[in-house]
CSV table of C-alpha atoms and ligand atoms in Angstrom, one decimal:
chain,number,residue,atom,x,y,z
A,528,MET,CA,114.6,108.9,163.0
A,529,ALA,CA,112.2,110.2,165.7
A,530,ARG,CA,109.2,112.2,164.6
A,531,LEU,CA,110.0,115.9,164.7
A,532,PRO,CA,107.5,118.8,164.9
A,533,THR,CA,105.6,119.5,161.7
A,534,ILE,CA,107.3,121.6,159.1
A,535,ALA,CA,105.3,123.7,156.6
A,536,PRO,CA,105.8,122.1,153.2
A,537,THR,CA,106.5,125.5,151.6
A,538,ALA,CA,107.9,128.8,152.7
A,539,GLY,CA,104.7,130.8,153.3
A,540,LEU,CA,104.7,134.3,154.8
A,541,PRO,CA,103.3,134.0,158.4
A,542,LEU,CA,100.6,136.5,159.3
A,543,ARG,CA,100.7,138.7,162.4
A,544,LEU,CA,97.6,139.3,164.5
A,545,ALA,CA,98.0,143.0,163.8
A,546,ASP,CA,97.5,142.2,160.1
A,547,LEU,CA,93.9,141.3,160.9
A,548,ARG,CA,92.9,144.8,162.0
A,549,PRO,CA,89.7,145.8,160.2
A,550,TRP,CA,90.7,149.3,159.1
A,551,GLY,CA,93.5,150.7,157.0
A,552,ASP,CA,94.6,150.6,153.3
A,553,ALA,CA,92.3,148.4,151.2
A,554,ASP,CA,93.8,149.2,147.8
A,555,PHE,CA,95.4,145.8,147.5
A,556,ALA,CA,95.4,145.9,143.7
A,557,GLY,CA,97.2,149.3,143.7
A,558,ARG,CA,99.8,148.0,146.3
A,559,LEU,CA,100.4,144.8,144.3
A,560,ALA,CA,100.9,146.8,141.1
A,561,GLN,CA,103.4,149.0,142.9
A,562,TRP,CA,105.2,146.0,144.4
A,563,LEU,CA,105.4,144.4,141.0
A,564,GLY,CA,106.9,147.6,139.6
A,565,LEU,CA,104.1,148.0,137.0
A,566,PRO,CA,103.5,151.5,135.6
A,567,GLN,CA,101.2,153.6,137.8
A,568,ASP,CA,99.3,155.4,135.0
A,569,GLY,CA,95.5,155.4,134.6
A,570,ARG,CA,93.5,152.4,135.9
A,571,PRO,CA,95.2,149.8,138.1
A,572,ARG,CA,97.2,147.3,136.2
A,573,VAL,CA,96.3,144.5,138.6
A,574,GLN,CA,92.9,142.8,138.8
A,575,LEU,CA,92.0,140.8,141.9
A,576,GLU,CA,90.0,137.5,141.8
A,577,CYS,CA,89.1,135.0,144.6
A,578,SER,CA,91.7,132.4,143.5
A,579,GLY,CA,94.3,131.7,140.9
A,580,THR,CA,91.9,129.2,139.3
A,581,SER,CA,89.2,131.8,139.1
A,582,ALA,CA,91.7,134.3,137.6
A,583,LEU,CA,92.6,131.7,135.0
A,584,MET,CA,88.9,131.2,134.2
A,585,VAL,CA,88.4,134.9,133.8
A,586,ALA,CA,91.4,135.0,131.4
A,587,LEU,CA,90.3,132.0,129.3
A,588,ARG,CA,86.7,133.3,129.0
A,589,THR,CA,88.0,136.6,127.9
A,590,LEU,CA,90.3,135.1,125.2
A,591,LYS,CA,87.4,132.9,124.1
A,592,THR,CA,85.3,136.0,123.3
A,593,LEU,CA,88.3,137.5,121.4
A,594,SER,CA,89.0,134.3,119.4
A,595,PRO,CA,85.7,132.4,119.3
A,596,GLY,CA,86.9,130.0,116.6
A,597,ARG,CA,89.6,128.5,118.8
A,598,GLY,CA,89.0,125.9,121.5
A,599,GLU,CA,92.3,124.4,122.8
A,600,VAL,CA,94.5,125.4,125.7
A,601,VAL,CA,98.0,123.9,126.0
A,602,ALA,CA,99.5,123.4,129.4
A,603,PRO,CA,102.4,121.3,130.8
A,604,ALA,CA,101.4,117.7,131.5
A,605,TYR,CA,102.8,118.1,135.0
A,606,THR,CA,100.8,120.9,136.6
A,607,CYS,CA,98.1,121.6,139.1
A,608,PRO,CA,94.9,119.7,138.4
A,609,LEU,CA,93.0,122.9,139.0
A,610,VAL,CA,94.2,124.0,135.6
A,611,ALA,CA,92.5,121.1,134.0
A,612,LEU,CA,89.3,121.8,135.9
A,613,ALA,CA,89.4,125.5,134.9
A,614,VAL,CA,89.9,124.8,131.2
A,615,ALA,CA,87.0,122.3,131.2
A,616,GLN,CA,84.7,124.7,133.1
A,617,CYS,CA,85.3,127.3,130.4
A,618,GLY,CA,84.2,124.8,127.7
A,619,LEU,CA,87.7,124.5,126.3
A,620,GLN,CA,89.8,121.4,125.5
A,621,LEU,CA,93.1,120.9,127.3
A,622,ARG,CA,96.1,119.7,125.4
A,623,LEU,CA,99.0,118.4,127.5
A,624,CYS,CA,102.6,119.3,126.5
A,625,ASP,CA,105.4,117.0,127.5
A,626,LEU,CA,108.4,118.4,129.4
A,627,ARG,CA,112.1,118.9,128.4
A,628,SER,CA,114.3,116.1,129.8
A,629,ASP,CA,116.8,118.7,131.1
A,630,ALA,CA,114.5,121.3,132.6
A,631,LEU,CA,111.2,121.5,134.3
A,632,ASP,CA,109.5,123.3,131.4
A,633,MET,CA,107.5,122.5,128.3
A,634,ASP,CA,109.5,120.9,125.5
A,635,PRO,CA,109.7,123.3,122.5
A,636,GLU,CA,109.4,120.5,119.9
A,637,ALA,CA,106.3,119.1,121.7
A,638,LEU,CA,104.8,122.5,122.1
A,639,ARG,CA,105.3,123.4,118.4
A,640,ALA,CA,103.6,120.1,117.4
A,641,LEU,CA,100.6,120.8,119.6
A,642,CYS,CA,100.1,124.4,118.5
A,643,GLY,CA,97.8,125.0,115.5
A,644,GLU,CA,94.8,126.9,114.3
A,645,GLN,CA,92.7,125.5,117.2
A,646,THR,CA,95.1,126.8,119.9
A,647,LEU,CA,93.6,129.6,121.9
A,648,ALA,CA,96.3,129.9,124.6
A,649,VAL,CA,99.5,128.4,125.8
A,650,LEU,CA,100.2,128.3,129.5
A,651,PRO,CA,104.0,128.4,130.4
A,652,THR,CA,104.1,127.6,134.1
A,653,HIS,CA,106.5,128.8,136.7
A,654,LEU,CA,106.3,125.7,138.9
A,655,CYS,CA,107.4,126.0,142.5
A,656,GLY,CA,109.0,129.4,141.7
A,657,ARG,CA,111.2,128.0,138.9
A,658,VAL,CA,111.1,130.4,136.0
A,659,ALA,CA,109.8,128.9,132.7
A,660,ASP,CA,111.0,130.0,129.2
A,661,VAL,CA,108.1,132.2,128.3
A,662,ALA,CA,110.0,133.7,125.3
A,663,MET,CA,109.9,130.2,123.8
A,664,ALA,CA,106.2,129.8,124.5
A,665,LEU,CA,105.6,133.2,122.9
A,666,ASP,CA,107.4,132.1,119.8
A,667,CYS,CA,105.3,129.0,119.4
A,668,ALA,CA,102.0,130.7,120.3
A,669,GLN,CA,102.5,133.7,118.1
A,670,ALA,CA,103.4,131.6,115.1
A,671,VAL,CA,99.8,130.2,115.2
A,672,GLY,CA,98.1,133.4,116.4
A,673,ALA,CA,97.5,132.1,119.9
A,674,TYR,CA,97.8,133.9,123.2
A,675,VAL,CA,100.2,133.2,126.1
A,676,VAL,CA,98.8,133.1,129.6
A,677,GLU,CA,101.6,132.8,132.1
A,678,ASP,CA,100.7,130.6,135.0
A,679,ALA,CA,102.7,132.3,137.8
A,680,ALA,CA,100.4,130.8,140.5
A,681,GLN,CA,103.5,129.6,142.4
A,682,ALA,CA,105.9,132.4,141.5
A,683,LEU,CA,104.8,135.9,142.7
A,684,GLY,CA,108.0,137.9,143.0
A,685,ALA,CA,110.1,135.8,140.6
A,686,LYS,CA,111.9,137.7,137.9
A,687,PHE,CA,113.2,137.1,134.4
A,688,GLY,CA,116.9,137.7,133.6
A,689,ALA,CA,118.7,141.0,132.8
A,690,HIS,CA,118.1,140.6,129.1
A,691,LEU,CA,114.4,141.1,129.9
A,692,ASN,CA,115.3,143.9,132.3
A,693,GLY,CA,114.6,141.7,135.3
A,694,GLN,CA,110.8,142.1,134.7
A,695,PRO,CA,108.5,140.1,137.0
A,696,VAL,CA,107.3,136.7,135.8
A,697,GLY,CA,103.6,136.9,134.7
A,698,THR,CA,104.2,140.1,132.7
A,699,LEU,CA,105.9,138.8,129.6
A,700,GLY,CA,102.9,136.9,128.2
A,701,ASP,CA,99.7,138.5,127.1
A,702,ILE,CA,98.1,137.7,130.5
A,703,GLY,CA,99.6,136.4,133.7
A,704,PHE,CA,98.1,135.2,137.0
A,705,TYR,CA,99.4,134.6,140.5
A,706,SER,CA,97.8,132.6,143.4
A,707,LEU,CA,97.4,133.9,146.9
A,708,ALA,CA,96.3,130.5,148.2
A,709,VAL,CA,97.7,129.1,151.5
A,710,GLY,CA,101.4,128.2,151.2
A,711,LYS,CA,102.0,130.5,148.3
A,712,GLY,CA,104.2,133.1,150.0
A,713,LEU,CA,101.6,135.9,150.3
A,714,THR,CA,98.2,134.7,151.1
A,715,THR,CA,94.6,135.8,151.7
A,716,PHE,CA,93.8,132.2,152.3
A,717,GLU,CA,92.5,132.0,148.7
A,718,GLY,CA,93.1,134.8,146.2
A,719,GLY,CA,94.1,135.4,142.6
A,720,VAL,CA,95.8,138.2,140.8
A,721,LEU,CA,95.5,139.0,137.1
A,722,VAL,CA,97.9,141.2,135.0
A,723,ALA,CA,97.9,141.9,131.3
A,724,ARG,CA,100.3,143.8,129.1
A,725,ASP,CA,97.7,145.4,126.8
A,726,ALA,CA,95.2,148.1,128.0
A,727,ALA,CA,92.4,146.8,125.8
A,728,LEU,CA,93.0,143.2,127.2
A,729,ARG,CA,92.9,144.6,130.7
A,730,GLU,CA,89.5,146.2,130.0
A,731,ALA,CA,88.3,143.0,128.5
A,732,LEU,CA,89.4,141.0,131.6
A,733,ARG,CA,87.5,143.5,133.8
A,734,ALA,CA,84.4,143.2,131.6
A,735,THR,CA,84.5,139.4,131.9
A,736,SER,CA,84.9,139.5,135.6
A,737,ALA,CA,82.0,142.0,136.0
A,738,ALA,CA,79.8,139.8,133.9
A,739,THR,CA,80.7,136.4,135.3
A,740,VAL,CA,81.8,136.8,138.9
A,741,GLN,CA,79.0,137.3,141.4
A,742,PRO,CA,79.4,138.5,145.0
A,743,SER,CA,78.9,135.8,147.6
A,744,ARG,CA,78.6,136.6,151.3
A,745,TRP,CA,78.8,132.9,152.2
A,746,TRP,CA,82.1,132.4,150.4
A,747,GLU,CA,83.7,135.6,151.7
A,748,LEU,CA,82.6,134.8,155.3
A,749,ARG,CA,84.1,131.3,154.9
A,750,ARG,CA,87.4,132.5,153.5
A,751,SER,CA,87.6,135.2,156.2
A,752,VAL,CA,87.2,132.7,159.0
A,753,GLU,CA,89.8,130.4,157.2
A,754,LEU,CA,92.2,133.4,157.1
A,755,ILE,CA,91.8,134.0,160.8
A,756,GLY,CA,92.5,130.3,161.4
A,757,TYR,CA,95.6,130.5,159.2
A,758,ALA,CA,96.9,133.5,161.1
A,759,ALA,CA,96.4,131.6,164.4
A,760,LEU,CA,97.8,128.2,163.3
A,761,TYR,CA,100.5,129.0,160.6
A,762,ARG,CA,103.3,128.9,163.2
A,763,PRO,CA,105.4,126.1,164.6
A,764,ALA,CA,103.0,125.3,167.5
A,765,GLY,CA,99.9,125.3,165.4
A,766,LEU,CA,101.0,123.5,162.3
A,767,HIS,CA,100.4,120.0,163.6
A,768,LEU,CA,96.7,120.7,164.0
A,769,ALA,CA,96.3,122.5,160.7
A,770,TYR,CA,98.6,120.5,158.5
A,771,GLY,CA,100.5,117.7,160.2
A,772,ALA,CA,97.6,115.7,161.6
A,773,PRO,CA,95.5,115.6,158.4
A,774,LEU,CA,98.7,114.7,156.5
A,775,GLN,CA,99.4,111.8,158.9
A,776,GLN,CA,95.9,110.5,158.3
A,777,SER,CA,96.3,110.6,154.5
A,778,LEU,CA,99.7,108.9,154.7
A,779,ALA,CA,98.3,106.2,157.0
A,780,ARG,CA,95.7,105.5,154.2
A,781,HIS,CA,98.6,105.5,151.7
A,782,ASP,CA,96.6,108.2,149.9
A,783,TRP,CA,99.4,110.3,148.4
A,784,VAL,CA,97.0,112.4,146.3
A,785,ALA,CA,95.3,113.6,149.4
A,786,ALA,CA,98.6,114.0,151.2
A,787,ALA,CA,99.9,116.3,148.4
A,788,GLY,CA,96.6,118.2,148.4
A,789,ASP,CA,95.9,117.2,144.8
A,790,ASP,CA,92.3,116.0,145.5
A,791,PHE,CA,90.2,118.8,144.1
A,792,ASP,CA,86.4,119.1,143.5
A,793,ASP,CA,85.0,120.0,140.1
A,794,PHE,CA,83.3,123.1,141.5
A,795,ILE,CA,85.4,126.3,141.4
A,796,PRO,CA,83.9,129.1,143.5
A,797,GLN,CA,84.0,132.5,141.8
A,798,HIS,CA,83.3,135.7,143.8
A,799,PRO,CA,85.2,139.0,144.5
A,800,LEU,CA,88.1,139.2,147.0
A,801,GLY,CA,86.5,141.0,150.0
A,802,ARG,CA,87.8,144.3,151.4
A,803,TRP,CA,88.9,143.0,154.8
A,804,ARG,CA,91.0,140.3,153.2
A,805,GLN,CA,92.5,143.0,150.9
A,806,ARG,CA,93.5,145.0,154.0
A,807,VAL,CA,95.2,141.9,155.5
A,808,GLY,CA,97.0,141.4,152.1
A,809,CYS,CA,98.2,145.1,152.1
A,810,ARG,CA,99.8,144.7,155.5
A,811,ALA,CA,101.4,141.4,154.8
A,812,LEU,CA,102.7,142.6,151.4
A,813,GLU,CA,104.9,145.1,153.2
A,814,ARG,CA,107.0,142.2,154.6
A,815,LEU,CA,107.0,140.0,151.5
A,816,ALA,CA,110.2,141.4,149.8
A,817,ALA,CA,112.3,140.9,153.0
A,818,PHE,CA,110.8,137.4,153.5
A,819,GLN,CA,111.7,136.5,149.9
A,820,ARG,CA,115.2,137.8,150.3
A,821,GLN,CA,115.6,135.7,153.5
A,822,THR,CA,114.3,132.5,151.9
A,823,ALA,CA,116.4,133.1,148.7
A,824,GLU,CA,119.5,133.3,150.8
A,825,GLN,CA,118.6,130.2,152.7
A,826,ALA,CA,117.9,128.4,149.4
A,827,GLN,CA,121.2,129.4,147.9
A,828,ARG,CA,123.2,128.0,150.8
A,829,ARG,CA,121.2,124.8,150.9
A,830,ARG,CA,121.2,124.3,147.1
A,831,THR,CA,125.0,124.2,147.2
A,832,GLN,CA,125.0,121.5,149.8
A,833,LEU,CA,122.3,119.5,148.0
A,834,ALA,CA,124.1,119.8,144.7
A,835,ALA,CA,127.1,118.1,146.2
A,836,ILE,CA,125.2,114.9,146.7
A,837,PRO,CA,126.1,112.6,143.7
A,838,GLY,CA,123.1,111.4,141.7
A,839,ILE,CA,120.7,114.1,143.0
A,840,ASP,CA,120.0,117.1,140.7
A,841,VAL,CA,118.8,120.4,142.1
A,842,VAL,CA,116.2,121.8,139.7
A,843,ALA,CA,117.1,125.2,138.3
A,844,ASP,CA,115.2,127.9,136.5
A,845,ALA,CA,114.6,127.0,132.8
A,846,ALA,CA,114.8,130.6,131.7
A,847,PRO,CA,118.4,131.9,131.4
A,848,GLN,CA,119.7,134.1,134.3
A,849,ALA,CA,116.3,134.2,135.9
A,850,ARG,CA,115.8,134.9,139.6
A,851,GLY,CA,113.0,132.6,140.8
A,852,THR,CA,111.5,132.4,144.2
A,853,TRP,CA,112.1,129.6,146.7
A,854,PRO,CA,109.0,128.2,148.4
A,855,VAL,CA,110.7,124.8,148.1
A,856,ILE,CA,114.0,123.4,146.7
A,857,LEU,CA,113.1,120.9,144.0
A,858,LEU,CA,115.3,117.8,143.7
A,859,ARG,CA,115.3,115.2,140.9
A,860,LEU,CA,116.2,111.8,142.4
A,861,PRO,CA,118.0,109.0,140.4
A,862,SER,CA,114.9,106.9,140.2
A,863,ARG,CA,111.2,106.7,141.1
A,864,ALA,CA,112.0,103.8,143.4
A,865,ALA,CA,114.5,105.8,145.3
A,866,ARG,CA,112.2,108.8,145.5
A,867,ASP,CA,109.2,106.7,146.7
A,868,ALA,CA,111.3,104.9,149.3
A,869,LEU,CA,112.4,108.2,150.7
A,870,LEU,CA,108.8,109.5,150.9
A,871,ARG,CA,107.5,106.3,152.5
A,872,ALA,CA,110.2,106.7,155.2
A,873,HIS,CA,110.2,110.4,155.7
A,874,TRP,CA,107.1,112.2,154.4
A,875,GLY,CA,105.3,113.7,157.4
A,876,ASP,CA,108.1,113.0,159.9
A,877,GLY,CA,109.3,116.7,160.1
A,878,SER,CA,112.1,116.4,157.5
A,879,GLY,CA,110.3,118.9,155.3
A,880,LEU,CA,109.8,116.6,152.3
A,881,SER,CA,106.7,116.6,150.1
A,882,LEU,CA,105.6,116.5,146.4
A,883,PRO,CA,104.6,119.4,144.2
A,884,PHE,CA,102.0,117.1,142.5
A,885,VAL,CA,101.8,113.4,142.6
A,886,HIS,CA,101.2,112.6,138.9
A,887,VAL,CA,101.1,113.9,135.4
A,888,LEU,CA,97.4,114.9,134.9
A,889,THR,CA,96.6,111.8,132.8
A,890,ASP,CA,97.7,109.4,135.7
A,891,TYR,CA,95.3,110.6,138.4
A,892,GLY,CA,92.2,108.9,136.9
A,893,ARG,CA,90.0,111.2,138.9
A,894,TYR,CA,90.4,114.0,136.3
A,895,ASP,CA,89.8,111.9,133.2
A,896,HIS,CA,86.4,113.4,132.8
A,897,VAL,CA,87.9,116.9,132.2
A,898,LEU,CA,90.8,115.8,130.2
A,899,ALA,CA,88.8,114.1,127.4
A,900,SER,CA,91.2,113.7,124.4
A,901,ALA,CA,94.2,115.1,126.3
A,902,ARG,CA,94.4,111.6,127.9
A,903,HIS,CA,96.1,110.5,124.7
A,904,ASP,CA,98.7,113.3,124.5
A,905,ARG,CA,102.3,112.1,124.9
A,906,VAL,CA,103.6,112.8,128.4
A,907,ASP,CA,106.6,110.4,128.8
A,908,GLN,CA,109.2,112.9,130.0
A,909,ALA,CA,106.7,114.6,132.2
A,910,ARG,CA,105.8,111.2,133.8
A,911,ASP,CA,109.5,110.6,134.4
A,912,TRP,CA,109.7,114.0,136.2
A,913,ALA,CA,106.6,113.3,138.2
A,914,GLY,CA,108.2,110.0,139.4
A,915,ARG,CA,111.5,111.5,140.5
A,916,LEU,CA,110.7,114.9,141.8
A,917,LEU,CA,110.9,115.7,145.5
A,918,ALA,CA,110.2,119.0,147.2
A,919,VAL,CA,112.3,120.1,150.2
A,920,SER,CA,110.6,122.8,152.2
A,921,ASN,CA,112.4,126.1,152.2
A,922,SER,CA,110.4,127.3,155.3
A,923,PRO,CA,112.7,129.1,157.8
A,924,TRP,CA,111.2,126.7,160.4
A,925,LEU,CA,113.3,124.0,158.9
A,926,ASP,CA,116.4,125.0,160.8
A,927,ASP,CA,120.0,124.2,160.0
A,928,GLY,CA,120.1,121.2,162.5
A,929,ARG,CA,117.1,119.6,160.8
A,930,PHE,CA,118.4,120.4,157.4
A,931,ALA,CA,121.7,118.7,158.3
A,932,GLN,CA,119.8,115.5,159.2
A,933,LEU,CA,117.9,115.7,155.9
A,934,LEU,CA,121.2,116.0,154.1
A,935,GLN,CA,122.3,112.7,155.7
A,936,ILE,CA,119.1,111.0,154.7
A,937,LEU,CA,119.5,112.1,151.1
A,938,GLN,CA,123.2,111.1,151.0
A,939,GLN,CA,122.2,107.6,152.2
A,940,THR,CA,119.5,107.4,149.5
A,941,ALA,CA,122.0,108.4,146.8
A,942,LEU,CA,124.4,105.8,148.1
A,943,ASP,CA,121.7,103.1,148.1
A,944,ALA,CA,120.6,104.0,144.6
A,945,SER,CA,124.1,103.9,143.2
B,516,PLP,C1,100.6,125.8,138.8
B,516,PLP,C2,99.3,126.2,139.4
B,516,PLP,N1,98.4,126.8,138.6
B,516,PLP,C3,97.2,127.2,139.1
B,516,PLP,C4,96.9,127.0,140.5
B,516,PLP,C5,95.6,127.5,141.0
B,516,PLP,O1,95.7,128.5,142.0
B,516,PLP,P1,94.7,128.6,143.2
B,516,PLP,O2,95.0,127.5,144.2
B,516,PLP,O3,94.9,130.0,143.8
B,516,PLP,O4,93.3,128.5,142.7
B,516,PLP,C6,97.8,126.4,141.3
B,516,PLP,C7,97.5,126.2,142.7
B,516,PLP,O5,98.2,125.5,143.4
B,516,PLP,C8,99.0,126.0,140.8
B,516,PLP,O6,100.0,125.4,141.5
């Protein structure tokens, strides 16, 4: 197939030039609390940080002061490597939980076996907008006196089912965090959002942030320039320069870790989220609900078509009756060989294919120094998921014509694999 224009790998909300005006509402925390439907009493229920990773570090440092005798954090074995870097930077030991075979979520048996008197926190993770079973994680964590930190980095706007009153993901655990990084729906180029159920915990999170996060003009200037670049280039005509060309280079080197953006440095910047970027966030937030409705409708139509292909599973929410968000549609292919062949032929050619993450954390090699003993945790099911997952962009720029071509490619792959 001929190379088509670059497609954004996820459905991110484009910025308008008018969003960049330097005046206007800067109460981004208040607007986000309202948007999430959190109670509007007293101090804001939302705390802003400069990234999801920084938000996680503030959360873990806070919990460490509350439970100083505990040193382990349990996360799914298939997650963002930044989680492993954050846990290590906080002086804690990661434990990797294997996944269920039938859902992209931590396996309850495996989680129960990992939880003990050393466990500080468990991190149920809403990967790619798919809603994890946080009630199960709460059961396991509470049985051993540990906290639950919901990793909702990729799921701002996703909701639990009616039995939990449709409450937003991130708000069922003790603490939750969202990422505002590029490609995550709403973005301030980098940004993080912390929420917590308990008022005393919210105060403790504020105190940790005040004590550990220092202002940095350099980082804020850099992120502001990057946000302007994003506003200019995150559109069909600009994407090749910003995303397509570097992707082609990584793929030409057969470097899938770089192509997927999984190549992180150890250093995690921590600084406040500047006021101008908060203003930009406030304006973009006004369009987020409509954008998420549009992408959910598109995903619903396309999921039905994808589910009709024999041998290919469309990944659903693990939590019952949940309403996740749809930055991508995740597929599970019949085998790693079929998935890899598809990516070798079509990653970067405008078909909208990519990977959430390339490996389980233990298989990168480059993160071994932060994993320490977690390298020996059992991750067999997670490894199977990592080998067979495929993300189909749910960007509105992947139009119906291109999606029809992609369907044909997938049908052929399924036939070849059968
Ligand atoms: C599951 C998960 N957790 C945490 C993070 C960290 O968020 P951020 O990129 O905002 O630092 C990410 C980022 O991609 C993620 O995907």
